[in-house]
Coordinates of C-alpha atoms in Angstrom, one line a residue:
M1 CA 12.2 -0.9 41.8
I2 CA 12.2 -4.8 40.3
P3 CA 13.9 -7.4 42.1
R4 CA 17.7 -7.6 40.4
T5 CA 17.3 -11.4 40.0
S6 CA 14.0 -10.4 38.0
V7 CA 17.0 -8.9 35.6
P8 CA 18.4 -10.7 32.4
Q9 CA 22.3 -11.3 33.1
A10 CA 23.0 -8.3 30.3
A11 CA 20.8 -5.5 32.1
R12 CA 22.5 -7.2 35.3
G13 CA 25.7 -6.0 33.9
A14 CA 24.7 -2.7 33.0
L15 CA 23.4 -2.2 36.6
R16 CA 27.3 -3.2 38.6
P17 CA 29.4 0.5 38.5
R18 CA 31.2 0.5 36.3
S19 CA 33.9 3.1 33.9
I20 CA 34.8 3.5 30.7
S21 CA 38.1 3.2 29.7
K22 CA 39.6 5.6 26.6
P23 CA 41.6 4.7 24.2
S24 CA 44.9 6.2 24.2
N25 CA 44.2 6.1 20.4
R26 CA 40.9 7.7 19.4
R27 CA 39.6 7.4 16.0
S28 CA 37.7 10.2 14.2
L29 CA 35.3 10.1 11.8
A30 CA 36.8 9.6 8.5
S31 CA 35.7 11.7 5.4
Q32 CA 33.0 9.8 3.5
K33 CA 35.2 8.4 0.6
S34 CA 36.8 6.5 3.0
G35 CA 33.8 4.0 3.3
S36 CA 33.5 4.7 7.3
F37 CA 29.9 5.3 6.2
N38 CA 29.2 2.8 5.1
Y39 CA 27.1 -0.9 5.8
E40 CA 28.6 -4.1 6.4
T41 CA 25.5 -6.4 5.0
G42 CA 25.5 -10.1 6.1
E43 CA 22.6 -12.9 5.8
V44 CA 21.8 -15.4 8.8
N45 CA 19.6 -17.7 9.4
G46 CA 17.8 -16.5 6.3
I47 CA 17.7 -13.8 8.1
K48 CA 19.3 -10.5 6.5
Y49 CA 21.6 -8.0 8.1
A50 CA 23.4 -5.2 8.7
S51 CA 25.4 -2.9 10.5
R52 CA 27.7 0.8 10.7
D53 CA 30.1 0.2 13.1
I54 CA 30.7 4.0 14.1
P55 CA 32.6 5.1 17.0
G56 CA 31.4 6.2 19.6
P57 CA 29.7 4.5 23.3
T58 CA 26.3 4.2 22.5
T59 CA 23.8 2.0 20.0
Q60 CA 21.0 2.3 17.7
L61 CA 19.1 -1.3 16.9
A62 CA 16.4 -1.6 14.6
V63 CA 14.6 -4.1 13.0
V64 CA 12.7 -2.6 10.2
A65 CA 9.2 -4.3 8.4
R66 CA 7.7 -4.7 4.9
A67 CA 5.1 -3.3 6.6
G68 CA 4.3 0.1 6.6
T69 CA 0.7 1.5 4.9
R70 CA 1.2 0.3 2.0
Y71 CA 0.6 -3.2 2.4
Q72 CA -1.1 -3.6 5.0
L73 CA -4.1 -6.0 4.6
Y74 CA -7.3 -3.7 6.7
P75 CA -6.9 0.6 7.8
G76 CA -5.2 0.4 10.6
F77 CA -3.1 -2.3 11.0
A78 CA 0.5 -0.7 10.0
E79 CA -0.2 1.7 13.2
G80 CA -1.4 -1.2 15.5
L81 CA 1.6 -3.3 14.2
E82 CA 3.7 -0.4 15.5
K83 CA 1.5 0.2 18.8
F84 CA 2.1 -3.2 20.2
A85 CA 5.6 -3.2 20.3
F86 CA 7.6 -3.2 23.8
K87 CA 3.6 -4.5 24.9
S88 CA 3.5 -8.1 26.5
T89 CA 5.2 -11.1 25.1
T90 CA 5.6 -14.6 26.6
K91 CA 8.3 -13.9 27.8
R92 CA 8.2 -10.5 29.6
S93 CA 4.7 -8.2 30.8
S94 CA 5.2 -4.6 29.1
L95 CA 5.9 -3.3 32.5
R96 CA 9.2 -5.5 33.0
I97 CA 10.3 -4.0 29.7
T98 CA 9.9 -0.5 30.4
R99 CA 11.9 -0.7 33.5
E100 CA 14.4 -2.9 32.4
A101 CA 14.9 -0.4 29.9
E102 CA 15.0 2.6 32.3
L103 CA 17.2 0.8 33.9
L104 CA 19.5 0.4 31.3
G105 CA 19.5 4.1 30.5
A106 CA 18.3 3.2 26.9
E107 CA 15.7 4.5 24.7
L108 CA 12.6 2.1 23.0
F109 CA 10.9 3.7 20.0
A110 CA 8.7 2.7 17.1
Y111 CA 7.0 3.9 13.6
H112 CA 5.5 3.4 10.7
S113 CA 5.9 4.7 7.5
R114 CA 4.1 4.3 4.0
E115 CA 6.5 1.1 3.7
N116 CA 7.9 0.3 6.4
L117 CA 7.3 -0.6 9.8
V118 CA 10.9 0.0 12.4
I119 CA 11.4 -0.6 16.0
G120 CA 14.0 -0.4 17.5
A121 CA 16.8 1.1 21.3
K122 CA 18.9 3.4 21.6
F123 CA 21.6 2.0 24.3
L124 CA 25.1 1.5 25.8
R125 CA 27.4 -0.2 22.8
E126 CA 27.7 -3.1 25.7
D127 CA 24.5 -3.4 26.3
L128 CA 23.6 -4.9 22.0
P129 CA 22.9 -8.6 23.4
Y130 CA 19.7 -7.8 25.8
F131 CA 18.7 -5.7 22.8
T132 CA 18.7 -7.6 20.5
E133 CA 16.4 -10.6 22.8
L134 CA 14.0 -7.7 23.5
L135 CA 14.0 -7.6 19.9
G136 CA 13.8 -10.7 18.9
E137 CA 10.8 -11.5 21.5
V138 CA 8.8 -8.5 20.1
V139 CA 9.4 -9.5 16.4
S140 CA 8.2 -13.4 17.4
K141 CA 6.3 -13.7 20.6
T142 CA 4.1 -10.2 21.9
K143 CA 1.0 -11.5 23.0
F144 CA -1.7 -8.9 21.3
L145 CA -4.0 -9.1 24.4
R146 CA -7.2 -8.2 24.3
H147 CA -6.9 -5.5 26.9
E148 CA -4.0 -3.7 25.1
L149 CA -5.6 -3.6 23.1
N150 CA -9.0 -1.7 24.0
E151 CA -7.8 -0.1 26.3
E152 CA -4.2 1.2 25.0
V153 CA -3.8 0.9 21.7
I154 CA -6.6 1.8 19.8
P155 CA -6.8 5.0 22.5
I156 CA -3.4 6.1 21.9
I157 CA -4.4 5.7 17.1
K158 CA -8.2 7.7 17.9
L159 CA -6.2 11.0 20.1
Q160 CA -3.1 11.0 17.3
R161 CA -6.2 11.1 15.0
K162 CA -7.6 14.3 16.0
G163 CA -4.0 15.6 16.2
I164 CA -3.2 14.9 12.1
L165 CA -6.7 16.2 11.8
A166 CA -5.4 19.9 13.7
N167 CA -2.4 19.6 11.3
T168 CA -3.4 21.0 7.2
A169 CA 0.3 20.4 6.4
D170 CA 0.5 16.7 6.7
M171 CA -3.4 16.7 5.6
A172 CA -2.3 18.8 2.3
I173 CA 0.5 16.2 1.9
N174 CA -1.5 13.4 2.7
S175 CA -3.7 14.6 0.0
A176 CA -1.1 14.5 -2.8
H177 CA 0.0 11.3 -1.7
G178 CA -3.3 10.0 -2.6
V179 CA -4.3 11.9 -5.8
A180 CA -0.8 10.9 -7.2
F181 CA -0.9 7.0 -6.3
H182 CA -4.8 5.8 -5.4
R183 CA -3.9 2.5 -3.5
G184 CA -0.3 1.4 -2.5
L185 CA 1.3 4.8 -1.5
G186 CA -1.8 6.6 -1.7
T187 CA -3.0 5.9 1.3
T188 CA -2.7 8.1 4.2
L189 CA -0.3 7.6 7.1
H190 CA -2.8 6.9 9.6
P191 CA -6.5 6.1 9.3
T192 CA -8.9 8.7 8.6
S193 CA -12.2 10.0 10.8
S194 CA -14.2 7.9 9.0
V195 CA -12.9 4.4 9.4
P196 CA -13.9 2.5 11.8
I197 CA -10.9 1.4 13.2
T198 CA -12.9 -1.4 15.8
K199 CA -14.3 -3.0 13.1
Y200 CA -10.1 -4.1 11.4
L201 CA -8.6 -3.6 14.7
Q202 CA -9.0 -7.4 16.4
E203 CA -6.0 -8.6 18.0
D204 CA -6.2 -12.1 16.3
D205 CA -6.2 -10.6 12.9
L206 CA -3.4 -8.7 14.4
R207 CA -1.4 -11.5 15.7
A208 CA -1.3 -12.5 11.7
F209 CA -0.9 -10.0 9.9
S210 CA 2.3 -9.8 12.4
Q211 CA 3.0 -13.7 11.2
A212 CA 3.5 -11.9 7.8
A213 CA 5.5 -8.7 8.7
Y214 CA 7.6 -10.6 11.0
A215 CA 8.6 -13.8 8.3
R216 CA 12.4 -13.6 7.2
P217 CA 11.9 -13.2 4.1
N218 CA 10.1 -9.3 5.0
F219 CA 12.1 -7.8 7.4
A220 CA 16.3 -6.8 8.3
V221 CA 17.6 -6.1 11.4
V222 CA 20.1 -3.4 11.3
A223 CA 22.8 -1.1 13.7
N224 CA 24.3 2.0 14.0
G225 CA 28.1 1.9 16.3
A226 CA 27.7 -2.2 16.9
S227 CA 30.2 -4.6 15.6
H228 CA 29.7 -6.8 12.8
D229 CA 30.1 -10.3 13.4
E230 CA 28.7 -9.9 16.9
L231 CA 25.1 -8.3 15.8
G232 CA 25.5 -12.1 13.2
K233 CA 26.0 -13.1 16.1
W234 CA 23.2 -12.4 18.7
T235 CA 21.3 -11.9 15.5
G236 CA 21.0 -15.5 14.5
E237 CA 20.7 -16.7 18.4
F238 CA 17.5 -14.4 19.4
F239 CA 15.6 -14.1 15.9
G240 CA 15.2 -17.9 15.4
E241 CA 11.9 -18.4 16.7
S242 CA 11.1 -15.5 13.8
P243 CA 8.6 -17.4 10.6
S244 CA 10.5 -18.3 8.1
A245 CA 7.4 -17.9 6.3
P246 CA 4.1 -16.1 5.8
P247 CA 1.0 -18.3 6.9
K248 CA -0.2 -20.0 3.6
D249 CA -3.9 -19.3 5.4
L250 CA -3.1 -15.2 5.3
P251 CA -3.1 -13.1 1.9
P252 CA 0.5 -12.4 1.0
I253 CA 1.6 -8.9 1.1
E254 CA 1.6 -8.4 -2.4
V255 CA 3.9 -5.8 -3.9
K256 CA 2.5 -4.5 -6.7
P257 CA 4.3 -1.7 -9.1
T258 CA 3.0 1.6 -8.2
K259 CA 1.0 3.6 -10.6
Y260 CA 1.6 8.0 -11.0
Y261 CA -2.3 9.1 -11.2
G262 CA -2.4 12.9 -10.7
G263 CA -4.9 15.2 -10.3
E264 CA -6.6 17.2 -8.1
E265 CA -8.2 17.6 -4.4
R266 CA -9.3 20.5 -2.5
I267 CA -10.2 20.0 0.9
A268 CA -12.1 23.1 3.4
H269 CA -10.2 23.1 6.8
D270 CA -10.5 26.6 9.1
G271 CA -7.7 25.7 10.9
G272 CA -5.0 27.1 8.2
N273 CA -4.0 27.8 4.4
N274 CA -1.9 25.1 2.9
M275 CA -1.4 24.0 -1.1
V276 CA 1.0 21.4 -2.3
I277 CA 1.9 21.1 -6.0
G278 CA 3.4 17.7 -6.8
F279 CA 4.8 15.2 -9.6
P280 CA 6.7 12.3 -9.9
G281 CA 9.9 11.9 -8.0
S282 CA 12.7 9.4 -7.5
G283 CA 12.5 6.2 -5.9
S284 CA 15.0 5.5 -3.3
Y285 CA 18.5 4.5 -4.4
T286 CA 18.7 0.9 -3.4
G287 CA 15.7 0.7 -5.9
G288 CA 15.1 0.4 -9.6
H289 CA 14.1 3.9 -9.9
Y290 CA 16.2 6.1 -8.8
N291 CA 17.1 9.3 -10.4
P292 CA 19.5 12.2 -9.5
A293 CA 18.8 14.8 -11.2
I294 CA 15.4 15.0 -8.7
A295 CA 17.4 15.5 -5.8
V296 CA 19.3 18.1 -7.4
L297 CA 16.0 19.8 -9.3
S298 CA 15.0 19.6 -5.4
S299 CA 17.4 21.9 -4.0
L300 CA 17.4 23.9 -7.5
L301 CA 13.7 25.0 -6.4
G302 CA 14.2 25.0 -3.2
G303 CA 12.1 27.8 -1.4
Q304 CA 13.6 28.2 2.0
S305 CA 16.9 29.8 3.0
Y306 CA 19.7 27.5 4.5
I307 CA 22.0 30.6 5.7
K308 CA 21.9 33.1 8.1
W309 CA 21.0 36.9 7.1
S310 CA 20.6 35.1 3.2
P311 CA 17.0 35.0 1.4
G312 CA 18.8 31.8 0.3
Y313 CA 20.1 30.8 -3.6
S314 CA 16.6 28.7 -4.6
L315 CA 14.8 29.6 -8.1
L316 CA 11.6 29.6 -5.0
A317 CA 13.6 31.1 -2.4
R318 CA 14.0 34.4 -4.8
A319 CA 11.0 34.0 -7.0
T320 CA 8.8 34.3 -3.1
A321 CA 11.0 36.8 -2.0
A322 CA 8.0 39.3 -1.8
Q323 CA 5.6 37.2 -0.5
T324 CA 6.7 36.5 3.1
Q325 CA 3.3 35.2 4.7
A326 CA 4.0 32.1 2.7
H327 CA 6.5 29.5 3.2
V328 CA 7.2 27.4 1.1
S329 CA 9.5 24.6 0.8
T330 CA 10.6 21.9 -2.0
R331 CA 11.3 17.7 -1.1
N332 CA 11.6 14.5 -2.8
I333 CA 9.9 12.0 -1.4
S334 CA 11.2 8.1 -2.2
Y335 CA 10.1 5.0 -1.6
S336 CA 11.4 1.5 -3.3
D337 CA 9.7 2.1 -6.6
A338 CA 9.0 5.6 -6.8
G339 CA 8.8 9.2 -5.5
L340 CA 6.7 12.6 -5.3
L341 CA 8.5 15.4 -5.8
A342 CA 6.3 17.5 -4.0
I343 CA 6.2 21.7 -3.4
S344 CA 5.0 22.9 0.1
M345 CA 3.1 26.7 0.4
G346 CA 1.8 27.4 3.6
G347 CA 0.3 31.0 5.2
N348 CA -1.6 33.8 3.9
A349 CA -4.1 32.7 1.2
R350 CA -3.4 35.3 -1.6
H351 CA 0.6 35.0 -0.6
I352 CA 0.1 30.9 -1.4
R353 CA -1.7 31.8 -5.0
E354 CA 0.4 34.5 -5.5
S355 CA 3.9 32.1 -4.9
S356 CA 2.2 29.1 -6.9
E357 CA 1.8 31.3 -10.2
A358 CA 5.7 31.9 -9.7
I359 CA 6.3 28.1 -9.2
V360 CA 4.7 27.4 -11.9
E361 CA 6.8 30.1 -14.2
I362 CA 9.8 28.8 -12.8
L363 CA 9.2 25.4 -13.5
K364 CA 8.3 26.5 -17.4
A365 CA 11.7 28.3 -17.3
I366 CA 13.8 25.4 -16.3
S367 CA 12.1 23.2 -19.3
G368 CA 13.0 26.0 -21.7
G369 CA 16.5 25.9 -20.6
D370 CA 16.7 29.8 -18.9
I371 CA 19.0 28.7 -15.4
A372 CA 21.6 30.5 -14.6
K373 CA 25.2 27.5 -14.7
D374 CA 25.7 28.4 -11.0
D375 CA 22.9 27.3 -10.3
I376 CA 23.4 24.4 -11.2
K377 CA 26.5 24.4 -9.5
K378 CA 25.1 25.1 -6.1
A379 CA 22.3 22.7 -6.5
V380 CA 24.7 19.2 -7.3
A381 CA 26.0 20.6 -4.3
Y382 CA 23.8 20.9 -2.0
A383 CA 21.6 18.5 -2.9
K384 CA 24.9 16.2 -2.6
F385 CA 24.9 17.9 1.0
R386 CA 21.6 17.4 2.4
T387 CA 21.2 14.1 1.3
L388 CA 24.9 12.4 2.4
S389 CA 24.0 14.0 5.6
A390 CA 20.6 12.1 5.6
G391 CA 22.5 8.5 5.3
E392 CA 24.9 10.1 8.1
N393 CA 22.3 10.6 10.2
T394 CA 21.6 6.7 11.8
S395 CA 17.9 6.9 12.1
T396 CA 17.4 7.6 8.6
G397 CA 20.5 4.8 7.8
L398 CA 18.8 2.4 9.7
E399 CA 15.0 2.8 7.9
M400 CA 17.5 3.1 4.0
T401 CA 19.2 0.4 4.9
G402 CA 16.7 -1.6 6.3
A403 CA 14.2 -1.4 3.5
G404 CA 17.3 -1.9 0.8
L405 CA 17.8 -4.8 2.3
V406 CA 14.2 -6.4 2.5
Q407 CA 13.6 -4.7 -1.0
S408 CA 16.2 -5.5 -2.9
G409 CA 18.7 -7.5 -1.1
K410 CA 22.0 -4.2 -1.0
P411 CA 21.3 -1.3 1.4
S412 CA 22.0 2.3 0.7
Q413 CA 25.6 3.0 0.6
L414 CA 26.6 7.0 0.7
D415 CA 29.7 6.8 -1.9
G416 CA 27.2 5.4 -5.1
I417 CA 24.8 7.9 -4.0
A418 CA 27.1 11.0 -4.0
D419 CA 28.9 9.4 -7.5
A420 CA 25.8 9.4 -9.4
I421 CA 24.1 12.8 -7.8
D422 CA 27.6 14.6 -9.2
G423 CA 27.1 13.8 -13.0
V424 CA 24.1 15.3 -13.3
T425 CA 24.3 18.0 -15.4
E426 CA 21.9 20.6 -16.7
G427 CA 20.5 18.8 -19.3
A428 CA 19.6 16.0 -17.2
V429 CA 17.9 18.9 -14.8
K430 CA 15.9 20.2 -18.0
K431 CA 15.0 17.0 -19.4
K432 CA 13.3 16.3 -15.9
T433 CA 11.6 18.9 -15.1
T434 CA 10.3 18.5 -19.0
S435 CA 8.7 15.4 -18.7
S436 CA 7.4 16.1 -15.1
T437 CA 5.8 19.5 -15.9
S438 CA 3.5 17.4 -18.5
T439 CA 1.6 16.0 -15.5
L440 CA 0.7 19.1 -13.9
G441 CA -1.3 20.5 -17.4
I442 CA 1.1 23.2 -18.0
N443 CA 1.7 24.2 -21.6
M444 CA -1.7 21.2 -22.1
T445 CA -3.9 22.6 -24.7
A446 CA -7.5 20.5 -24.8
A447 CA -8.1 18.6 -27.3
W448 CA -10.7 19.8 -28.4
K449 CA -9.6 22.7 -28.9
A450 CA -6.4 21.7 -30.5
A451 CA -9.1 19.8 -33.2
G452 CA -11.0 23.5 -33.7
L453 CA -13.9 22.4 -32.4
T454 CA -16.1 24.9 -30.1
Y455 CA -16.7 23.8 -26.8
N456 CA -20.7 23.4 -28.0
R457 CA -19.2 21.6 -30.8
Y458 CA -17.4 18.7 -29.2
L459 CA -20.3 18.2 -26.1
A460 CA -23.1 17.5 -29.3
V461 CA -20.2 15.0 -31.1
A462 CA -19.7 13.3 -27.7
A463 CA -23.5 13.0 -27.1
R464 CA -24.2 11.9 -30.2
A465 CA -20.5 9.1 -30.0
V466 CA -22.4 8.0 -27.0
R467 CA -25.8 7.4 -28.2
R468 CA -23.9 5.5 -31.1
S469 CA -23.4 3.2 -28.7
L470 CA -25.8 2.5 -27.3
K471 CA -27.9 -1.1 -27.9
E472 CA -31.2 -0.6 -30.1
Q473 CA -34.3 0.4 -28.0
P474 CA -31.5 2.4 -25.1
R475 CA -29.9 4.3 -28.3
L476 CA -34.3 5.6 -29.5
Q477 CA -34.6 6.7 -26.3
A478 CA -32.0 8.5 -26.7
E479 CA -32.5 9.7 -29.7
R480 CA -36.2 11.0 -28.9
R481 CA -35.2 13.3 -25.7
G482 CA -31.8 14.8 -28.5
E483 CA -35.1 15.3 -31.3
M484 CA -35.7 19.3 -30.7
D485 CA -38.4 21.2 -32.6
L486 CA -38.2 24.8 -32.3
R487 CA -41.0 27.2 -33.8
F488 CA -40.7 31.2 -34.3
A489 CA -43.6 33.7 -35.1
K490 CA -42.7 37.2 -36.7
W491 CA -44.2 40.1 -35.0
T492 CA -45.3 43.3 -37.4
N493 CA -47.7 46.4 -36.2
G494 CA -48.7 44.5 -32.9
K495 CA -49.5 41.3 -34.7
Q496 CA -48.1 37.6 -34.8
G497 CA -47.6 36.0 -38.1
D498 CA -47.6 32.4 -39.1
N499 CA -45.5 29.7 -36.6
K500 CA -42.5 27.8 -38.9
D501 CA -39.7 25.9 -38.0
L502 CA -36.8 27.3 -36.7
A503 CA -34.6 24.8 -38.9
M504 CA -36.6 25.1 -41.6
A505 CA -36.5 28.4 -41.6
N506 CA -32.6 28.9 -41.6
T507 CA -32.0 26.5 -44.2
S508 CA -34.0 28.7 -45.9
A509 CA -32.2 31.5 -45.5
R510 CA -28.8 30.0 -46.4
V511 CA -30.5 29.2 -49.5
D512 CA -31.8 32.1 -50.5
S513 CA -28.1 34.2 -48.6
V514 CA -26.5 32.2 -51.0
R515 CA -28.8 32.6 -54.4
E516 CA -27.3 36.8 -54.0
G517 CA -24.1 35.8 -53.4
Q518 CA -24.3 34.3 -56.9

């Protein structure tokens, strides 16, 4: 057991017997309109922070950094930085960090998404000073030791990679992102098996990346269940050694606008059948690309029932009721400047194919306005519930709020999101569906068909255009390859006639036909 003298002041206080007094007038959780679930924001020494003082004996604290896979310098950097969270610092060994967290009855966590790296802790409310100090150490004092990288970080990354290869649903979502966005948001959440991570993951490079990721403009501190004044006080004290700006000799973390491309990809896998149909979705509320109609459309399409003994009101739940061996769900995956509305299917291959056909018909029906008003009303209500429920969730709210502070300087507030969803009309859903399905190729006609050409004629025109664009010598060679000299001979009574040029014979036949018509 750790000697008591080795535990900091805040931790020693946690080890003493204590009782939590019960106030005579307990506050109940207020309604959404009261604003009790909204975050208070502040800034101290260039560090943004936000808190939501939810009544209760526990606190959840996190650092949200702009260091997801979208912003990593090389493959595996975001995951490497995540795995180094709570490893040895200049003040504490990883063993000491683990033991002190156990003595205080806390939970430590770290994960990354496509845009964010989140490290944090859940603990008893009175231990806020200790864990604010600990997160400050992780941000500015992690050692990035070589033996920890080779013996703990890289082996865990390789094990997780094997687990991901066995999960066809995650592979399908990753593939959909890659096809939709290519780079940036299209980067896979975890390095694929073909990526030589040991070539990229070096302790010095990770240390340099951390200095950029944990520079003050690139991270925010967020808490649920903590006093705003207390959080500001401890943040200013314990995060003072974080770099004020990224190192000048390091490439800056670039924030390039996201572009949607689209396309198709098929992956052979013997672990199961999954299919994702994706099209442009809505960005996050804190960014400039939020569209509440996408949240309503996601609920309208649905696919799963959340009411026991009911197949569900959603359009896809009703349309795919006969495909009992296929699981269908719809969700909008939002980011700071883009989103992906993904319809996921998994299960029996034949049922997935039949479900995908039903999905296309449903999208056409919505685009054409063939949708009941009651369905829209139900979808608005459920979209509002689902969004508010996610915002109340402490873990989801931490990342959303931290990301908003870093990207735009404002947190994700529930009141504004709920009001935006309430304002969605049937026309807005129809318009968004029409614009989205156009990217899928629904009701689209190939250009050569629209021009009235046959496919062979289209190929001939395209080939001629390419040949004419070449320089003289390559053009002459290409034209020679395109020259044809076809001859034929007519056989009569078992005897071969004279060889004739096919082109000249066709021309002569057309002339004779015209003369006969006159």
